[in-house]
PDB file of N, CA and C in Angstrom:
ATOM      1  N   MET A   1     -12.757  16.445  -1.283  1.00  0.00           N
ATOM      2  CA  MET A   1     -12.587  15.268  -0.679  1.00  0.00           C
ATOM      3  C   MET A   1     -11.221  15.025  -0.351  1.00  0.00           C
ATOM      4  N   ALA A   2     -10.769  14.561   0.838  1.00  0.00           N
ATOM      5  CA  ALA A   2      -9.638  14.356   1.025  1.00  0.00           C
ATOM      6  C   ALA A   2      -9.153  12.818   1.038  1.00  0.00           C
ATOM      7  N   CYS A   3      -7.794  12.791   0.441  1.00  0.00           N
ATOM      8  CA  CYS A   3      -7.348  11.358   0.063  1.00  0.00           C
ATOM      9  C   CYS A   3      -6.482  10.937   1.423  1.00  0.00           C
ATOM     10  N   ARG A   4      -6.397  10.015   1.939  1.00  0.00           N
ATOM     11  CA  ARG A   4      -5.550   9.551   3.086  1.00  0.00           C
ATOM     12  C   ARG A   4      -4.441   8.561   2.551  1.00  0.00           C
ATOM     13  N   GLY A   5      -3.260   8.994   2.765  1.00  0.00           N
ATOM     14  CA  GLY A   5      -2.125   8.155   2.303  1.00  0.00           C
ATOM     15  C   GLY A   5      -1.544   7.287   3.353  1.00  0.00           C
ATOM     16  N   VAL A   6      -1.239   5.954   2.974  1.00  0.00           N
ATOM     17  CA  VAL A   6      -0.725   4.895   4.056  1.00  0.00           C
ATOM     18  C   VAL A   6       0.325   4.165   2.902  1.00  0.00           C
ATOM     19  N   HIS A   7       1.547   4.369   3.605  1.00  0.00           N
ATOM     20  CA  HIS A   7       2.786   3.808   2.876  1.00  0.00           C
ATOM     21  C   HIS A   7       3.278   2.576   3.483  1.00  0.00           C
ATOM     22  N   PHE A   8       3.501   1.415   2.951  1.00  0.00           N
ATOM     23  CA  PHE A   8       4.138   0.137   3.566  1.00  0.00           C
ATOM     24  C   PHE A   8       5.609  -0.147   2.967  1.00  0.00           C
ATOM     25  N   ALA A   9       6.320  -0.497   4.012  1.00  0.00           N
ATOM     26  CA  ALA A   9       7.653  -1.030   3.463  1.00  0.00           C
ATOM     27  C   ALA A   9       7.336  -2.403   3.081  1.00  0.00           C
ATOM     28  N   LEU A  10       7.917  -3.072   2.096  1.00  0.00           N
ATOM     29  CA  LEU A  10       7.412  -4.423   1.641  1.00  0.00           C
ATOM     30  C   LEU A  10       8.675  -5.219   1.796  1.00  0.00           C
ATOM     31  N   THR A  11       8.792  -6.519   2.076  1.00  0.00           N
ATOM     32  CA  THR A  11       9.616  -7.594   2.017  1.00  0.00           C
ATOM     33  C   THR A  11       9.923  -7.808   0.621  1.00  0.00           C
ATOM     34  N   GLU A  12      11.124  -8.323   0.269  1.00  0.00           N
ATOM     35  CA  GLU A  12      11.410  -8.808  -0.941  1.00  0.00           C
ATOM     36  C   GLU A  12      10.327  -9.899  -1.560  1.00  0.00           C
ATOM     37  N   GLU A  13       9.954 -10.666  -0.496  1.00  0.00           N
ATOM     38  CA  GLU A  13       9.187 -11.698  -0.940  1.00  0.00           C
ATOM     39  C   GLU A  13       7.656 -11.079  -1.174  1.00  0.00           C
ATOM     40  N   GLN A  14       7.205  -9.983  -0.414  1.00  0.00           N
ATOM     41  CA  GLN A  14       5.842  -9.386  -0.740  1.00  0.00           C
ATOM     42  C   GLN A  14       5.913  -8.703  -2.173  1.00  0.00           C
ATOM     43  N   ARG A  15       7.003  -7.914  -2.407  1.00  0.00           N
ATOM     44  CA  ARG A  15       7.378  -7.351  -3.495  1.00  0.00           C
ATOM     45  C   ARG A  15       7.156  -8.298  -4.853  1.00  0.00           C
ATOM     46  N   SER A  16       7.807  -9.402  -4.748  1.00  0.00           N
ATOM     47  CA  SER A  16       7.738 -10.448  -5.664  1.00  0.00           C
ATOM     48  C   SER A  16       6.356 -10.800  -6.112  1.00  0.00           C
ATOM     49  N   GLN A  17       5.707 -11.128  -4.894  1.00  0.00           N
ATOM     50  CA  GLN A  17       4.251 -11.512  -4.883  1.00  0.00           C
ATOM     51  C   GLN A  17       3.284 -10.598  -5.602  1.00  0.00           C
ATOM     52  N   LEU A  18       3.508  -9.387  -5.226  1.00  0.00           N
ATOM     53  CA  LEU A  18       2.675  -8.072  -5.609  1.00  0.00           C
ATOM     54  C   LEU A  18       2.969  -7.921  -7.053  1.00  0.00           C
ATOM     55  N   LEU A  19       4.165  -7.915  -7.612  1.00  0.00           N
ATOM     56  CA  LEU A  19       4.631  -7.930  -9.074  1.00  0.00           C
ATOM     57  C   LEU A  19       4.081  -9.170  -9.795  1.00  0.00           C
ATOM     58  N   ALA A  20       3.919 -10.240  -9.311  1.00  0.00           N
ATOM     59  CA  ALA A  20       3.200 -11.366 -10.010  1.00  0.00           C
ATOM     60  C   ALA A  20       1.892 -11.214 -10.074  1.00  0.00           C
ATOM     61  N   ILE A  21       1.270 -10.717  -9.129  1.00  0.00           N
ATOM     62  CA  ILE A  21      -0.153 -10.547  -9.276  1.00  0.00           C
ATOM     63  C   ILE A  21      -0.576  -9.457 -10.114  1.00  0.00           C
ATOM     64  N   VAL A  22       0.146  -8.479 -10.287  1.00  0.00           N
ATOM     65  CA  VAL A  22       0.093  -7.147 -11.328  1.00  0.00           C
ATOM     66  C   VAL A  22       0.200  -7.930 -12.561  1.00  0.00           C
ATOM     67  N   GLU A  23       1.262  -8.666 -12.833  1.00  0.00           N
ATOM     68  CA  GLU A  23       1.677  -9.067 -14.214  1.00  0.00           C
ATOM     69  C   GLU A  23       0.396 -10.014 -14.713  1.00  0.00           C
ATOM     70  N   SER A  24      -0.239 -10.694 -13.660  1.00  0.00           N
ATOM     71  CA  SER A  24      -1.180 -11.722 -14.165  1.00  0.00           C
ATOM     72  C   SER A  24      -2.633 -11.122 -13.864  1.00  0.00           C
ATOM     73  N   GLN A  25      -2.555  -9.881 -13.810  1.00  0.00           N
ATOM     74  CA  GLN A  25      -3.862  -9.033 -13.751  1.00  0.00           C
ATOM     75  C   GLN A  25      -4.783  -9.858 -12.678  1.00  0.00           C
ATOM     76  N   GLY A  26      -4.198 -10.150 -11.452  1.00  0.00           N
ATOM     77  CA  GLY A  26      -4.826 -10.755 -10.277  1.00  0.00           C
ATOM     78  C   GLY A  26      -5.427  -9.514  -9.370  1.00  0.00           C
ATOM     79  N   ASP A  27      -6.005 -10.035  -8.467  1.00  0.00           N
ATOM     80  CA  ASP A  27      -6.506  -9.097  -7.257  1.00  0.00           C
ATOM     81  C   ASP A  27      -5.470  -8.362  -6.448  1.00  0.00           C
ATOM     82  N   VAL A  28      -5.094  -7.245  -6.908  1.00  0.00           N
ATOM     83  CA  VAL A  28      -3.928  -6.351  -6.203  1.00  0.00           C
ATOM     84  C   VAL A  28      -4.614  -5.995  -4.798  1.00  0.00           C
ATOM     85  N   ILE A  29      -5.705  -5.399  -5.002  1.00  0.00           N
ATOM     86  CA  ILE A  29      -6.355  -5.010  -3.794  1.00  0.00           C
ATOM     87  C   ILE A  29      -6.516  -6.139  -2.603  1.00  0.00           C
ATOM     88  N   GLY A  30      -7.026  -7.157  -3.156  1.00  0.00           N
ATOM     89  CA  GLY A  30      -7.076  -8.173  -2.341  1.00  0.00           C
ATOM     90  C   GLY A  30      -5.883  -8.570  -1.493  1.00  0.00           C
ATOM     91  N   PHE A  31      -4.830  -8.562  -2.294  1.00  0.00           N
ATOM     92  CA  PHE A  31      -3.650  -8.864  -1.982  1.00  0.00           C
ATOM     93  C   PHE A  31      -3.061  -7.846  -0.509  1.00  0.00           C
ATOM     94  N   ILE A  32      -3.262  -6.659  -0.985  1.00  0.00           N
ATOM     95  CA  ILE A  32      -2.667  -5.719  -0.078  1.00  0.00           C
ATOM     96  C   ILE A  32      -3.607  -5.703   1.286  1.00  0.00           C
ATOM     97  N   GLN A  33      -4.974  -5.929   1.126  1.00  0.00           N
ATOM     98  CA  GLN A  33      -5.846  -5.854   2.273  1.00  0.00           C
ATOM     99  C   GLN A  33      -5.475  -7.207   2.990  1.00  0.00           C
ATOM    100  N   GLU A  34      -5.340  -8.216   2.534  1.00  0.00           N
ATOM    101  CA  GLU A  34      -5.308  -9.445   3.072  1.00  0.00           C
ATOM    102  C   GLU A  34      -3.740  -9.830   3.627  1.00  0.00           C
ATOM    103  N   ASP A  35      -2.691  -9.402   3.051  1.00  0.00           N
ATOM    104  CA  ASP A  35      -1.210  -9.740   3.383  1.00  0.00           C
ATOM    105  C   ASP A  35      -0.542  -8.635   3.802  1.00  0.00           C
ATOM    106  N   ILE A  36      -0.843  -7.468   3.413  1.00  0.00           N
ATOM    107  CA  ILE A  36       0.052  -6.229   3.673  1.00  0.00           C
ATOM    108  C   ILE A  36      -0.550  -5.501   4.826  1.00  0.00           C
ATOM    109  N   GLU A  37      -1.823  -5.271   4.787  1.00  0.00           N
ATOM    110  CA  GLU A  37      -2.375  -4.446   5.811  1.00  0.00           C
ATOM    111  C   GLU A  37      -2.168  -4.959   7.545  1.00  0.00           C
ATOM    112  N   GLU A  38      -2.051  -6.302   7.317  1.00  0.00           N
ATOM    113  CA  GLU A  38      -1.824  -6.997   8.516  1.00  0.00           C
ATOM    114  C   GLU A  38      -0.815  -6.455   9.551  1.00  0.00           C
ATOM    115  N   LEU A  39       0.224  -5.625   8.880  1.00  0.00           N
ATOM    116  CA  LEU A  39       1.406  -5.090   9.298  1.00  0.00           C
ATOM    117  C   LEU A  39       1.311  -3.746   9.871  1.00  0.00           C
ATOM    118  N   TRP A  40       0.049  -3.266   9.725  1.00  0.00           N
ATOM    119  CA  TRP A  40      -0.177  -1.777  10.345  1.00  0.00           C
ATOM    120  C   TRP A  40       0.445  -1.465  11.507  1.00  0.00           C
ATOM    121  N   ASP A  41       0.304  -2.199  12.469  1.00  0.00           N
ATOM    122  CA  ASP A  41       0.788  -1.716  13.617  1.00  0.00           C
ATOM    123  C   ASP A  41       2.387  -2.027  13.989  1.00  0.00           C
ATOM    124  N   THR A  42       3.085  -2.093  13.037  1.00  0.00           N
ATOM    125  CA  THR A  42       4.458  -2.368  13.220  1.00  0.00           C
ATOM    126  C   THR A  42       5.248  -1.100  12.598  1.00  0.00           C
ATOM    127  N   GLU A  43       6.514  -1.427  12.554  1.00  0.00           N
ATOM    128  CA  GLU A  43       7.364  -0.306  11.937  1.00  0.00           C
ATOM    129  C   GLU A  43       7.477  -0.377  10.548  1.00  0.00           C
ATOM    130  N   TRP A  44       6.457  -1.082   9.702  1.00  0.00           N
ATOM    131  CA  TRP A  44       6.618  -1.274   8.541  1.00  0.00           C
ATOM    132  C   TRP A  44       5.420  -0.326   7.766  1.00  0.00           C
ATOM    133  N   LEU A  45       5.072   0.667   8.626  1.00  0.00           N
ATOM    134  CA  LEU A  45       3.901   1.488   8.053  1.00  0.00           C
ATOM    135  C   LEU A  45       4.296   2.978   8.299  1.00  0.00           C
ATOM    136  N   CYS A  46       3.821   3.738   7.594  1.00  0.00           N
ATOM    137  CA  CYS A  46       4.012   5.250   7.493  1.00  0.00           C
ATOM    138  C   CYS A  46       2.889   6.019   7.002  1.00  0.00           C
ATOM    139  N   GLU A  47       2.195   6.604   7.889  1.00  0.00           N
ATOM    140  CA  GLU A  47       0.793   7.330   7.298  1.00  0.00           C
ATOM    141  C   GLU A  47       1.151   8.663   7.228  1.00  0.00           C
ATOM    142  N   THR A  48       0.596   9.081   6.053  1.00  0.00           N
ATOM    143  CA  THR A  48       0.883  10.587   5.640  1.00  0.00           C
ATOM    144  C   THR A  48      -0.682  11.314   5.541  1.00  0.00           C
ATOM    145  N   ASP A  49      -1.579  10.471   6.143  1.00  0.00           N
ATOM    146  CA  ASP A  49      -3.036  10.945   6.219  1.00  0.00           C
ATOM    147  C   ASP A  49      -3.419  11.952   5.235  1.00  0.00           C
ATOM    148  N   LYS A  50      -4.002  12.996   5.505  1.00  0.00           N
ATOM    149  CA  LYS A  50      -4.489  13.965   4.546  1.00  0.00           C
ATOM    150  C   LYS A  50      -3.317  14.713   3.632  1.00  0.00           C
ATOM    151  N   ALA A  51      -2.107  14.622   4.096  1.00  0.00           N
ATOM    152  CA  ALA A  51      -1.194  15.325   3.394  1.00  0.00           C
ATOM    153  C   ALA A  51      -0.885  14.546   2.041  1.00  0.00           C
ATOM    154  N   TRP A  52      -1.402  13.363   1.814  1.00  0.00           N
ATOM    155  CA  TRP A  52      -1.222  12.625   0.711  1.00  0.00           C
ATOM    156  C   TRP A  52      -1.919  13.502  -0.481  1.00  0.00           C
ATOM    157  N   ASP A  53      -3.066  14.139  -0.172  1.00  0.00           N
ATOM    158  CA  ASP A  53      -3.618  15.044  -1.160  1.00  0.00           C
ATOM    159  C   ASP A  53      -2.615  16.013  -1.847  1.00  0.00           C
ATOM    160  N   ALA A  54      -1.826  16.509  -1.105  1.00  0.00           N
ATOM    161  CA  ALA A  54      -0.820  17.711  -1.597  1.00  0.00           C
ATOM    162  C   ALA A  54       0.359  16.786  -2.273  1.00  0.00           C
ATOM    163  N   ILE A  55       0.657  15.648  -1.692  1.00  0.00           N
ATOM    164  CA  ILE A  55       1.931  14.960  -2.290  1.00  0.00           C
ATOM    165  C   ILE A  55       1.579  14.307  -3.482  1.00  0.00           C
ATOM    166  N   HIS A  56       0.592  13.903  -3.735  1.00  0.00           N
ATOM    167  CA  HIS A  56       0.166  12.968  -4.837  1.00  0.00           C
ATOM    168  C   HIS A  56      -0.099  13.961  -5.879  1.00  0.00           C
ATOM    169  N   PRO A  57       0.638  13.833  -7.082  1.00  0.00           N
ATOM    170  CA  PRO A  57       0.464  14.775  -8.245  1.00  0.00           C
ATOM    171  C   PRO A  57      -0.916  14.571  -8.993  1.00  0.00           C
ATOM    172  N   LEU A  58      -1.716  13.475  -8.925  1.00  0.00           N
ATOM    173  CA  LEU A  58      -2.573  13.170  -9.645  1.00  0.00           C
ATOM    174  C   LEU A  58      -3.783  13.252  -8.950  1.00  0.00           C
ATOM    175  N   SER A  59      -3.989  13.786  -7.840  1.00  0.00           N
ATOM    176  CA  SER A  59      -5.091  13.698  -6.814  1.00  0.00           C
ATOM    177  C   SER A  59      -6.086  14.764  -7.112  1.00  0.00           C
ATOM    178  N   TYR A  60      -5.583  15.670  -8.056  1.00  0.00           N
ATOM    179  CA  TYR A  60      -6.753  16.610  -8.615  1.00  0.00           C
ATOM    180  C   TYR A  60      -7.208  16.461 -10.102  1.00  0.00           C
TER     181      TYR A  60
END
């Protein structure tokens, strides 16, 4: 099964919000889907697609 990689550049504000959610054991996936993924069609996105399988050391 192939894994698909998508990498986002975060603003400092988004970074701070994400770290606060992690620390509070909040809904990280919800934050990413609702607040980060909205920027997919901009310069803030880099897709590695199926190459992520080889890039990510813990994928096996």
